[in-house]
Amino acid sequence: MRVTFLGHAAVRLDVKGQTLLIDPFLTDNPLASVKAGDVEADYILVSHAHADHLGDTLDIAKRTGATIISTAEVAGMCAEQGTTSHAMHVGGKQRFDFGTVRLTPAFHGSGISGGLACGFIVESEGKRLYHAGDTGLFGDMRLLAEIEPMDLALLPIGGNFTMDVEDAIRAVQMMRPRRVIPMHYATWPVIEADPEEFKRGVETYCPDVKCVILKPGETYVIDN
Ligand code: NI
Ligand code: MN
C-alpha cells in the first residue's frame, strides 16, 4: 500500500492498481503538492463536505469518472452534480475491487444539512489504514482498533476544529496503530501545531508505534 500525503488532509492511496484519493482539497490549499487538474483517481473518499475536504472532488470525479464514496447525504449531493457516487453510512463496511472500506464515526459537522461526518478504514493488500477525517477525540477509537487493528493511522493534530497534539497522542495510546502520520495542521495559523512535538509524545508514551511525518508530496510505502 502506497500512501502519498498531498497536504492538509488530502491523501492518495495506490492499491491493487487503483488510485484512491481521500479528501482531495487541492485548489486553495496552501500546502497542496499537486494540482487538481493533474491527479488521477478511480475512487474518491470524502469524509465530509467542508470545503477543506470536499475540495476538488466534483471536478476530479467529472474529469476522471472516479466513483465517490461517502455518507449518503454527501454522496447524494455529489450524484446530483452528475458524478458516480456510492453512498454508505457510519459503521457500514463494503467490498470494492481494491479492498474494503468501513465508514467510522467522526465527531464533527458534515457541512451538509442532515448529514454526518465520517472517517475511513481502508483494507487492501493485507494492510489496514485509518484516515480519521476531522474529529475530536472519542473513546470508541479503542473499539475501532480492536475490531480492525491498524497498520497505519492518519490523525488530525491541528486543534481548533479537531484533536490537537495532546488529544491525538491519547488517540494513539488507545488505538496502538503500527504507524501514525499526523495531518490537518499548519495549513492556516488557526491550526498551527508542531508535528515534532506529536512525534516526541508518541515515542514517549507509545514506543511501539512508529510516527512518520510526511511533507506534502512525500510517499510512505507500507511494506510489512
Ligand atoms: Ni471539517
Ligand atoms: Mn478540516
XYZ file of C-alpha atoms in Angstrom, residues 42-152:
111
model
C -10.518 5.601 -9.608
C -12.226 6.339 -6.286
C -12.566 9.464 -4.144
C -13.377 9.050 -0.451
C -14.934 12.166 1.085
C -15.087 12.392 4.887
C -17.448 15.386 4.922
C -18.482 18.366 2.841
C -16.464 21.168 4.455
C -14.517 22.930 1.702
C -11.126 21.735 3.001
C -12.227 18.096 2.497
C -14.768 18.030 -0.348
C -12.297 20.329 -2.095
C -11.888 19.460 -5.773
C -13.823 16.199 -5.539
C -16.548 17.128 -8.036
C -14.152 18.434 -10.713
C -11.814 15.451 -10.371
C -14.696 12.969 -10.433
C -16.228 14.575 -13.542
C -12.872 14.549 -15.359
C -11.741 11.046 -14.372
C -15.052 9.227 -13.922
C -13.961 8.260 -10.398
C -16.565 6.836 -8.027
C -17.171 8.989 -4.938
C -17.580 7.104 -1.656
C -19.109 8.996 1.263
C -22.013 9.136 3.695
C -25.421 9.057 1.994
C -26.112 12.800 2.187
C -22.730 13.855 0.789
C -22.757 11.080 -1.842
C -26.282 12.146 -2.827
C -25.252 15.776 -3.218
C -22.319 14.664 -5.423
C -24.606 12.448 -7.522
C -26.915 15.423 -8.092
C -23.894 17.182 -9.597
C -23.561 14.400 -12.156
C -20.877 12.223 -10.586
C -20.853 8.493 -9.929
C -21.345 8.030 -6.201
C -21.538 5.152 -3.769
C -23.497 6.021 -0.625
C -22.578 4.350 2.650
C -23.037 5.311 6.286
C -21.235 5.311 9.600
C -20.479 1.770 10.786
C -21.084 0.280 7.344
C -18.480 -1.738 5.502
C -18.395 -2.547 1.794
C -16.191 -4.540 -0.563
C -14.865 -2.816 -3.696
C -12.466 -4.135 -6.346
C -9.479 -2.684 -4.460
C -10.499 -3.951 -0.995
C -12.935 -2.929 1.720
C -13.993 0.391 3.191
C -15.586 0.948 6.586
C -17.046 4.322 7.472
C -16.112 5.254 11.039
C -17.694 7.799 13.366
C -16.156 11.267 13.424
C -17.190 13.894 15.951
C -17.565 16.806 13.588
C -20.067 18.578 11.351
C -20.847 17.200 7.914
C -21.026 20.514 6.092
C -24.369 19.457 4.608
C -27.789 19.561 6.170
C -28.872 16.308 7.802
C -25.544 14.624 7.159
C -22.778 13.161 9.291
C -19.024 13.424 9.055
C -17.035 10.184 8.946
C -13.591 8.673 8.818
C -12.438 5.662 6.783
C -10.792 2.334 7.385
C -9.451 1.012 4.081
C -8.236 -2.558 3.875
C -6.289 -3.721 0.834
C -3.292 -5.893 0.037
C -3.428 -7.260 3.597
C -2.922 -3.797 5.120
C -5.338 -1.606 7.014
C -5.299 2.193 7.011
C -7.405 4.539 9.155
C -7.991 8.100 7.961
C -9.802 9.775 10.861
C -11.187 12.693 8.832
C -11.910 15.707 11.015
C -12.755 14.545 14.502
C -12.453 15.247 18.184
C -11.120 12.533 20.450
C -13.611 9.780 21.266
C -13.309 6.642 23.368
C -14.649 4.278 20.718
C -11.406 4.723 18.771
C -10.310 1.926 21.101
C -13.143 -0.278 19.835
C -12.358 0.519 16.202
C -8.750 -0.552 16.687
C -9.861 -3.703 18.486
C -12.114 -4.693 15.567
C -9.717 -3.523 12.866
C -6.079 -3.486 14.067
C -4.411 -0.694 12.115
C -1.170 -0.775 10.161
C -1.349 2.987 9.742
